[in-house]
PDB file of C-alpha atoms and ligand atoms in Angstrom:
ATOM      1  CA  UNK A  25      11.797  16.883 -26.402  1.00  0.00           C
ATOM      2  CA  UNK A  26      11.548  15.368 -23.010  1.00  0.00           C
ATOM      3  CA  UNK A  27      12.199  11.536 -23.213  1.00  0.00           C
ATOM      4  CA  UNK A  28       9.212   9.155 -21.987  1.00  0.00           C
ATOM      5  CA  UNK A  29       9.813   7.513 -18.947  1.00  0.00           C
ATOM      6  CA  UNK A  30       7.590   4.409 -19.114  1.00  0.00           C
ATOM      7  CA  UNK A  31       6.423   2.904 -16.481  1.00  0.00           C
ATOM      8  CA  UNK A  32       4.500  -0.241 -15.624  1.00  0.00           C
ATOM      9  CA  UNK A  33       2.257  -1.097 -12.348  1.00  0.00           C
ATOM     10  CA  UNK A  34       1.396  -4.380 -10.775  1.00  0.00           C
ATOM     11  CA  UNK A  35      -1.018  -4.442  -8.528  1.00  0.00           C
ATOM     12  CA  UNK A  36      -3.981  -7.250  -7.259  1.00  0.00           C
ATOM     13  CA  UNK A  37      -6.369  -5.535  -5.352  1.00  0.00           C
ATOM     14  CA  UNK A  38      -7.637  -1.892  -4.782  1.00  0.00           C
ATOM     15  CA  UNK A  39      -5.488  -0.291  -6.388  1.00  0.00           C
ATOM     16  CA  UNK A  40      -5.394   3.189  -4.590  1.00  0.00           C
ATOM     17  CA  UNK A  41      -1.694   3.304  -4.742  1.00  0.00           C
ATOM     18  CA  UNK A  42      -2.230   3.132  -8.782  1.00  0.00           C
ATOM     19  CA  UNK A  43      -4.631   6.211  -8.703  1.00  0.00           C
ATOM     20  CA  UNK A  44      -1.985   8.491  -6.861  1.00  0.00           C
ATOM     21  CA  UNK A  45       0.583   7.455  -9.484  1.00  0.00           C
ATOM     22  CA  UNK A  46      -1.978   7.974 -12.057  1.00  0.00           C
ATOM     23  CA  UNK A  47      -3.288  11.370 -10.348  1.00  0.00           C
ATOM     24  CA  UNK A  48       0.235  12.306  -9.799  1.00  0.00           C
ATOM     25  CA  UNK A  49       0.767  12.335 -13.648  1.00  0.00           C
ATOM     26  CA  UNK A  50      -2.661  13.876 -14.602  1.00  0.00           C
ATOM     27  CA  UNK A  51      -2.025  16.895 -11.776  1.00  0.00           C
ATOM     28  CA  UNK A  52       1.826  17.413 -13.351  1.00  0.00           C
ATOM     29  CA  UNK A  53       3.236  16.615 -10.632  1.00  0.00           C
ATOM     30  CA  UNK A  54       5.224  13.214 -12.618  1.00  0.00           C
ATOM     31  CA  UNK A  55       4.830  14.713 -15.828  1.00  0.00           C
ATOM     32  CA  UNK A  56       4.457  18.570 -17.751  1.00  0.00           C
ATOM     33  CA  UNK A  57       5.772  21.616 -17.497  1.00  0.00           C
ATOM     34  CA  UNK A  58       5.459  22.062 -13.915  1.00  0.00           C
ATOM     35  CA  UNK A  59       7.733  19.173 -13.034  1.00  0.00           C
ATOM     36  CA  UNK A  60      10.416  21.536 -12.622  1.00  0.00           C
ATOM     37  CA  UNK A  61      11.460  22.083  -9.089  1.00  0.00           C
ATOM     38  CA  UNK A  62      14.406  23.984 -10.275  1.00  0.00           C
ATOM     39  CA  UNK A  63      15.189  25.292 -13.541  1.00  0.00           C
ATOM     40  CA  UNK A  64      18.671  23.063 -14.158  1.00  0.00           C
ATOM     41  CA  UNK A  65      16.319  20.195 -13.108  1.00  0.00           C
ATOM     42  CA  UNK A  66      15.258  18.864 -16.986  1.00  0.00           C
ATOM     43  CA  UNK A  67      10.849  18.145 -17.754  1.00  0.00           C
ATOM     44  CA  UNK A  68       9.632  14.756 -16.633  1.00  0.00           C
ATOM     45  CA  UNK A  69       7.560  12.886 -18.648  1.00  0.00           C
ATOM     46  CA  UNK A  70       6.587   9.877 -16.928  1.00  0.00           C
ATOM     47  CA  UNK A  71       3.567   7.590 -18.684  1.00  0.00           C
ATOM     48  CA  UNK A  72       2.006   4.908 -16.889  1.00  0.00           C
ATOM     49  CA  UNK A  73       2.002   2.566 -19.914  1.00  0.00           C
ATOM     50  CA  UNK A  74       0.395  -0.641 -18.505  1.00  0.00           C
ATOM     51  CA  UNK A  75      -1.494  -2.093 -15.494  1.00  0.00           C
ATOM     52  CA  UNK A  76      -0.680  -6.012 -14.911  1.00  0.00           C
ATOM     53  CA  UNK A  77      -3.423  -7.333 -12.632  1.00  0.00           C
ATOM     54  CA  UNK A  78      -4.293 -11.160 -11.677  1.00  0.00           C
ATOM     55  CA  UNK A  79      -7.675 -10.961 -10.678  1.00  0.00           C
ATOM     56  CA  UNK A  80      -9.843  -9.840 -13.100  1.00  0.00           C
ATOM     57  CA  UNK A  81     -12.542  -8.586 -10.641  1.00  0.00           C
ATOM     58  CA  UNK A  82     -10.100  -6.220  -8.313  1.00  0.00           C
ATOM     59  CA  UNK A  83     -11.052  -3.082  -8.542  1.00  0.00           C
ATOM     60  CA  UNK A  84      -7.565  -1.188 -10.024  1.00  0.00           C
ATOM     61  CA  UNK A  85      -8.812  -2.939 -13.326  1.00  0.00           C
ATOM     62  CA  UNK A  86     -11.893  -0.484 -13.253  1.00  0.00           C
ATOM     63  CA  UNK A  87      -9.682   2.384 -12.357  1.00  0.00           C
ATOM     64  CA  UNK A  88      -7.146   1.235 -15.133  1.00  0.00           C
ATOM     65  CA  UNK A  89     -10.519   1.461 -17.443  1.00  0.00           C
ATOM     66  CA  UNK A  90     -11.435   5.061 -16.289  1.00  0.00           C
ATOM     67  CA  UNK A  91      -8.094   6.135 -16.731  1.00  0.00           C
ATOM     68  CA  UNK A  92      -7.612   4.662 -19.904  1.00  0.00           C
ATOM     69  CA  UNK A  93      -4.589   2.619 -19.144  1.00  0.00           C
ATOM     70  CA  UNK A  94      -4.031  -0.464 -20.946  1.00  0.00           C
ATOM     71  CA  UNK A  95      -4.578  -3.651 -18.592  1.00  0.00           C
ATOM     72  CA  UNK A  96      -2.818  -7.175 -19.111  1.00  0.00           C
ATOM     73  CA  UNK A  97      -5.528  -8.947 -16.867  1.00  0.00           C
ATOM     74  CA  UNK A  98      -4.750 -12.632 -16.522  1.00  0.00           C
ATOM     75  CA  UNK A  99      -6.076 -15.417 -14.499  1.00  0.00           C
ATOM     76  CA  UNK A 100      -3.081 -17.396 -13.254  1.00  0.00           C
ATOM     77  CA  UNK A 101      -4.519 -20.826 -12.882  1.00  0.00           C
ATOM     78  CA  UNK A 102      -5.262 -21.001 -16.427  1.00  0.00           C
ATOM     79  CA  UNK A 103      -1.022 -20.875 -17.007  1.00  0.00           C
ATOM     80  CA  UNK A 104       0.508 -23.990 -16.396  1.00  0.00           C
ATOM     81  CA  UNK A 105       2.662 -22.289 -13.840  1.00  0.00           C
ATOM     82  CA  UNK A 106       3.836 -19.250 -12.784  1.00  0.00           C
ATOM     83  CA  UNK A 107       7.019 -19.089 -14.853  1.00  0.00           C
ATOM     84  CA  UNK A 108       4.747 -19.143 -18.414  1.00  0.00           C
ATOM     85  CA  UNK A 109       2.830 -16.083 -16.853  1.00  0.00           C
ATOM     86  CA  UNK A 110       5.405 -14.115 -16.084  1.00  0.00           C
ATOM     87  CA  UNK A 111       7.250 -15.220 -19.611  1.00  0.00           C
ATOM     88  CA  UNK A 112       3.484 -13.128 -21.454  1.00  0.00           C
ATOM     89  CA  UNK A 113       4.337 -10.392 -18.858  1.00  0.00           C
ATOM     90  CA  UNK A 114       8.192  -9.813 -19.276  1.00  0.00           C
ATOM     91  CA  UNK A 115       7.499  -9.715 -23.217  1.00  0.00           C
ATOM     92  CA  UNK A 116       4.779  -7.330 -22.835  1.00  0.00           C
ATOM     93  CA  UNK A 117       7.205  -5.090 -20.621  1.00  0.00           C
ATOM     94  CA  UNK A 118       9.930  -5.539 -23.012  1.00  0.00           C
ATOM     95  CA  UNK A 119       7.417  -4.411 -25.995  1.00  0.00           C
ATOM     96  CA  UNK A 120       6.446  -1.003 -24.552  1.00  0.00           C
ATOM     97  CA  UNK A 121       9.990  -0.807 -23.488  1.00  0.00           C
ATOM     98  CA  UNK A 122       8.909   0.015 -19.891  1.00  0.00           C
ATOM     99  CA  UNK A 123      11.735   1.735 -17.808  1.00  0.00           C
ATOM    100  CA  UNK A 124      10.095   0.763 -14.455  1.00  0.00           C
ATOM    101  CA  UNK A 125       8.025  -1.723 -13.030  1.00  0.00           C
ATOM    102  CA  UNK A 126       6.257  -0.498  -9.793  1.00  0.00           C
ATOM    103  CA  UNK A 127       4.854  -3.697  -7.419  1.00  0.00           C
ATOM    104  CA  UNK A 128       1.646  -1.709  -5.766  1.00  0.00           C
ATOM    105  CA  UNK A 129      -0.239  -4.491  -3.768  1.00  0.00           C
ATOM    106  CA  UNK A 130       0.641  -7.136  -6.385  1.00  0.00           C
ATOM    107  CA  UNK A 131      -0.381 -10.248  -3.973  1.00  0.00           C
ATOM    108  CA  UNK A 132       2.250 -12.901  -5.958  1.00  0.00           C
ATOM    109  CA  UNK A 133       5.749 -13.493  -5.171  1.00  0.00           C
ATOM    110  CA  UNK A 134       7.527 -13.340  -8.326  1.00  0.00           C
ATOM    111  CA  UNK A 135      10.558 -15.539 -10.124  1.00  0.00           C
ATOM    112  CA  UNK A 136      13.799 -14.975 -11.955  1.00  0.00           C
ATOM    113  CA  UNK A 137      11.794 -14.465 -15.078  1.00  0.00           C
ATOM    114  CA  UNK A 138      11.202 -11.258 -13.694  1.00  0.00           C
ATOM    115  CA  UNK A 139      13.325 -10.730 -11.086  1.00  0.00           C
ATOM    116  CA  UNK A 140      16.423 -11.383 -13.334  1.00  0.00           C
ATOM    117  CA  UNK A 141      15.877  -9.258 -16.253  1.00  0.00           C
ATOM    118  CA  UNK A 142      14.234  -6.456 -14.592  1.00  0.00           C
ATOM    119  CA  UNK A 143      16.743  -5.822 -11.854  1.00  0.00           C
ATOM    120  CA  UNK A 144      17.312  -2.068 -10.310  1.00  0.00           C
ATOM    121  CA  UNK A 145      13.996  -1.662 -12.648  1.00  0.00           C
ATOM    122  CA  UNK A 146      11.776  -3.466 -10.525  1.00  0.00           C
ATOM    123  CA  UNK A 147       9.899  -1.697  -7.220  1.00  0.00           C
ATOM    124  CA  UNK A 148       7.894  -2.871  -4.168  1.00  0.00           C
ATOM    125  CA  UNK A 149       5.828  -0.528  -1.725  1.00  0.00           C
ATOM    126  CA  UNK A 150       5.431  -2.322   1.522  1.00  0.00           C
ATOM    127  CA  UNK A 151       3.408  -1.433   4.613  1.00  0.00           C
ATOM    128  CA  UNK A 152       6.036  -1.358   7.778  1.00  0.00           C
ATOM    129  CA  UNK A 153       9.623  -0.832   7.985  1.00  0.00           C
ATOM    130  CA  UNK A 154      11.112  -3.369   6.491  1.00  0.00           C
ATOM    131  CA  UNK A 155      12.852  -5.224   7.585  1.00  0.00           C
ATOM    132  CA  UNK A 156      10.432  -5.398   9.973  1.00  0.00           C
ATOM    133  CA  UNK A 157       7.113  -7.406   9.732  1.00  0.00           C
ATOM    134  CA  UNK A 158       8.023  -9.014   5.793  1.00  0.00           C
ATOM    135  CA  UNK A 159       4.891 -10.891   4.526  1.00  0.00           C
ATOM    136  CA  UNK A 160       0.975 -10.530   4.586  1.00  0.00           C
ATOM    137  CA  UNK A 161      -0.451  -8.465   6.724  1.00  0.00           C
ATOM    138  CA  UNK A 162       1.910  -6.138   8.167  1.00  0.00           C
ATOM    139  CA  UNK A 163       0.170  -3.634   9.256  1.00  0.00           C
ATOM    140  CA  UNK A 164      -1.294  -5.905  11.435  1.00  0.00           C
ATOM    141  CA  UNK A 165       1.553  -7.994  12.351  1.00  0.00           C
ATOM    142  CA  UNK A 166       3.158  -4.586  13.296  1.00  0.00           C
ATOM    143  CA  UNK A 167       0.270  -3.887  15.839  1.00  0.00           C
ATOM    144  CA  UNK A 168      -0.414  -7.319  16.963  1.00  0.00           C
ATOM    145  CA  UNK A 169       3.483  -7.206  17.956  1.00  0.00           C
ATOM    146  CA  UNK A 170       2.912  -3.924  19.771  1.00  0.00           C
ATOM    147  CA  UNK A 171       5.600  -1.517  17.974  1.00  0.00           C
ATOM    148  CA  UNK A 172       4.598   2.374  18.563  1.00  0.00           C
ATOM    149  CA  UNK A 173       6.500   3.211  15.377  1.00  0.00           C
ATOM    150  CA  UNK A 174       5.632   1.499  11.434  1.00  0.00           C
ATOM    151  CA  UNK A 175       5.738   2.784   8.231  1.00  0.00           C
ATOM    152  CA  UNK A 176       6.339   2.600   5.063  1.00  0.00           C
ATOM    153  CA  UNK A 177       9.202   1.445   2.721  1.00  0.00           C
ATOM    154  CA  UNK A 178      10.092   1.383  -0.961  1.00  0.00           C
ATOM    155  CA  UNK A 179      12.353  -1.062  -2.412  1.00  0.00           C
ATOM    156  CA  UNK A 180      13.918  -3.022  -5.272  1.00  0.00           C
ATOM    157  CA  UNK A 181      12.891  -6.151  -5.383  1.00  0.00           C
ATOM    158  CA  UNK A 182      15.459  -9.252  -5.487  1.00  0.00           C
ATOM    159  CA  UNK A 183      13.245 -12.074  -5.444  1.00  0.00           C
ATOM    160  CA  UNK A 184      12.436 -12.573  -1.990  1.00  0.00           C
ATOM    161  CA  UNK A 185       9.854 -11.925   0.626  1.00  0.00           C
ATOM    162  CA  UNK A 186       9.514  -7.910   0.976  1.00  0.00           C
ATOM    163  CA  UNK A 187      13.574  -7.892   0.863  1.00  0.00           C
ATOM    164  CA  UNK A 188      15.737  -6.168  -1.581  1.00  0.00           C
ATOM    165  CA  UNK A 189      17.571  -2.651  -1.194  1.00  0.00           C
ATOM    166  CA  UNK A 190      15.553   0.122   0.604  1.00  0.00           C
ATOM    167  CA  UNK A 191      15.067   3.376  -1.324  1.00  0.00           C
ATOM    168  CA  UNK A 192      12.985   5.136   1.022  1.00  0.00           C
ATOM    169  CA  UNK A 193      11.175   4.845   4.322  1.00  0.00           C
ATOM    170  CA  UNK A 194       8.958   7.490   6.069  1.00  0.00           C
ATOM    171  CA  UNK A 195       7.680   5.871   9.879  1.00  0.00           C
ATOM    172  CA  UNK A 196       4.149   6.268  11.447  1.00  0.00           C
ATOM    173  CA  UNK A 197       3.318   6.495  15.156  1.00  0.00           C
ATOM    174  CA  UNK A 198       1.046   3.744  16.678  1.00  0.00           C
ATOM    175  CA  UNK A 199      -1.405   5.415  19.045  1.00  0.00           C
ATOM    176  CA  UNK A 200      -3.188   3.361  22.231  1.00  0.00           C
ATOM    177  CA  UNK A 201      -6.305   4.510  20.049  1.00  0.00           C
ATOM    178  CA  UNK A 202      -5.943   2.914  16.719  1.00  0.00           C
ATOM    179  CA  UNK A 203      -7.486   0.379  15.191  1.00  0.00           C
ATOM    180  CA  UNK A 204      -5.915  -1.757  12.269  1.00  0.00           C
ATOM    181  CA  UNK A 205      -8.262   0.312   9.902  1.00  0.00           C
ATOM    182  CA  UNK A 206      -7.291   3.809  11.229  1.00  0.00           C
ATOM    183  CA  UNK A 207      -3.562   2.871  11.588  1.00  0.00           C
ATOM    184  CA  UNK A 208      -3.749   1.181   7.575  1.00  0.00           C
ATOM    185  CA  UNK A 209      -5.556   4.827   6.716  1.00  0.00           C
ATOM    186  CA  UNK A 210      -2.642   6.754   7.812  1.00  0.00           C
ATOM    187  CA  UNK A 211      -0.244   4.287   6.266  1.00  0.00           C
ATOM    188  CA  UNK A 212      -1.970   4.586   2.623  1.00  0.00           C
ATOM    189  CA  UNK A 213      -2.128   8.496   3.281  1.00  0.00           C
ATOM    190  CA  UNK A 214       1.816   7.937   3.281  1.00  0.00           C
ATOM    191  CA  UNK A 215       1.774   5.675   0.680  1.00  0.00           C
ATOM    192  CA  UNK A 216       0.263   8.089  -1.932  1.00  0.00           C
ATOM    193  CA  UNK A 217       2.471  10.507  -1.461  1.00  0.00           C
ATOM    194  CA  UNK A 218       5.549   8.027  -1.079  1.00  0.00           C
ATOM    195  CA  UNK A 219       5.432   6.153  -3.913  1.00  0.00           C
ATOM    196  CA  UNK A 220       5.071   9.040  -6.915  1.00  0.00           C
ATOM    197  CA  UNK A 221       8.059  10.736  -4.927  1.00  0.00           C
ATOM    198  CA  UNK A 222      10.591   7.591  -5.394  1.00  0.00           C
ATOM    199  CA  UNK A 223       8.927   7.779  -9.142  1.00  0.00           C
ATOM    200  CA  UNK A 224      10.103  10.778  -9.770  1.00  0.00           C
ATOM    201  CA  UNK A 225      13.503  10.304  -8.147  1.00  0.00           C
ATOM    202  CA  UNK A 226      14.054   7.557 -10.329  1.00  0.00           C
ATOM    203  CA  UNK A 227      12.700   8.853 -13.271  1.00  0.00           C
ATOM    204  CA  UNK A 228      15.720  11.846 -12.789  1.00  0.00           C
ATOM    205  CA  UNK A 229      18.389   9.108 -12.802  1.00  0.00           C
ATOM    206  CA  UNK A 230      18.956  10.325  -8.765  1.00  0.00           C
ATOM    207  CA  UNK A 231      18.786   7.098  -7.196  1.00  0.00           C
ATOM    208  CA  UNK A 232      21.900   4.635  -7.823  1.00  0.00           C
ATOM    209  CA  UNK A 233      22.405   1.465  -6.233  1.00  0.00           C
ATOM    210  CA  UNK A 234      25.584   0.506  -5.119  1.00  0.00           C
ATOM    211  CA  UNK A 235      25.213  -3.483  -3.995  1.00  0.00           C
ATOM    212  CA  UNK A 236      22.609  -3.729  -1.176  1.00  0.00           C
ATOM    213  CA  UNK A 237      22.614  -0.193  -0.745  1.00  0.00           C
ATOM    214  CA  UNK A 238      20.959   2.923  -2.868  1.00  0.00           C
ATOM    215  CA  UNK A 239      22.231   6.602  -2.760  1.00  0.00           C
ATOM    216  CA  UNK A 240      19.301   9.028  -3.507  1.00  0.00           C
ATOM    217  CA  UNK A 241      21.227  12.180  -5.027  1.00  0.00           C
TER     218      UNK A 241
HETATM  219  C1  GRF B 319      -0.466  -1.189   0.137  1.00  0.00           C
HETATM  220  O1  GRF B 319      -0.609  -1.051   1.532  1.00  0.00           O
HETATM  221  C2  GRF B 319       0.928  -1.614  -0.211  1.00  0.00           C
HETATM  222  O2  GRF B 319       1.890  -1.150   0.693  1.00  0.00           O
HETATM  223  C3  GRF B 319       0.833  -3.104  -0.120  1.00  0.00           C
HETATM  224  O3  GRF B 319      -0.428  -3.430  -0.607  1.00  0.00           O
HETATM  225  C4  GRF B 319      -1.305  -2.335  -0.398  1.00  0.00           C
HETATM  226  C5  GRF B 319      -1.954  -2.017  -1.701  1.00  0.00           C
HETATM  227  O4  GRF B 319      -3.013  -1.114  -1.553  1.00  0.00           O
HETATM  228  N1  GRF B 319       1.918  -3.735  -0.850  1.00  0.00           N
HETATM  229  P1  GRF B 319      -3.734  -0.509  -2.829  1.00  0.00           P
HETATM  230  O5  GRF B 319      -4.232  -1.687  -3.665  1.00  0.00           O
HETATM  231  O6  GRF B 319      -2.737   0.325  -3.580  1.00  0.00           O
HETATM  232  O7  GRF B 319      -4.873   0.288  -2.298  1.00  0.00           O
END
């Protein structure tokens, strides 16, 4: 028997990064029999166990609802603060006994309630190459400076602003002709296939992290 891998996804807003996890499982590409890419490589069963979302009306809720993932969907201004927020999350992690949290557009900066516990567990997809163009808005950022090359990074998280050890990066050309919506479509393209990749990486035990620095095996 192939042991769950259980994973958790934060995310605040669209949410298209949580369908290609999710569609990534459902096509067997994260999970079933045809997660094998060589036979010494052992099944993957990776189970997106819970969606944490703070705004109720972003749409990943209603894909969460289609999918038939469980959602904790919490308004934050009705916590005294954001430590006794994240105190409800971390137990509900700790309860399903995720083995990764993946950040996916989660808009909030989080604390050492999280940050402490879940370290080397904990996962951020960002829009440039860090650590280039931190922060909101990168993609635009990364145009408005007037790089040719962004991209895309995945990382732990530590606690600060879009920092943290990288795990992977893949770059995207800036063309005279794009626009911030054609250059953010090509980024999300990335994205989608990014993200269920480190997933799965993890999920084998292949990517270690030695201080500031991972080794992807
Ligand atoms: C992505 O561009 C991700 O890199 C950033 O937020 C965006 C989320 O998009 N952190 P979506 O909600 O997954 O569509």
């Amino acid at each position: 028997m192939t042991k769950p891998f259980r994973i958790a996804v934060f995310a605040s807003g669209s949410g298209s990064n949580f369908q290609a996890i999710a569609d990534a499982v459902n096509a067997g590409r994260l999970a079933g029999d045809s997660v094998t890419s060589s036979s010494m490589q052992p099944r993957l069963d990776v189970r997106i166990e819970l969606l944490v979302c703070d705004r109720p009306k972003a749409q990943v809720v209603e894909r969460a609802r289609q999918l038939g993932v469980p959602a904790f969907v919490f308004r934050p201004k009705d916590y005294a603060d954001r430590e006794a927020y994240e105190k409800e999350i971390l137990e509900r992690l700790q309860a399903l006994e995720i083995d990764l949290v993946v950040m996916a557009g989660y808009m909030r900066l989080i604390t050492n309630v999280l940050v402490e516990p879940l370290y080397g567990r904990l996962i951020n997809i960002h829009p440039s190459l860090l650590p280039s163009f931190p922060g909101l808005d990168a993609i635009k950022q990364a145009m408005d400076y007037g790089v040719k090359t962004t991209g895309v990074t995945v990382h732990y998280v530590d606690g600060g602003m879009d920092t943290g050890p990288i795990i992977a990066q893949r770059s995207v050309e800036i063309t005279p002709q794009d626009t911030e919506e054609s250059l953010a479509a090509r980024i999300h393209e990335i994205e989608h296939v990014l993200l269920p990749q480190v997933i799965e990486r993890i999920a084998r035990g292949q990517v270690q992290l030695q201080g500031n620095i991972t080794i992807t095996s």
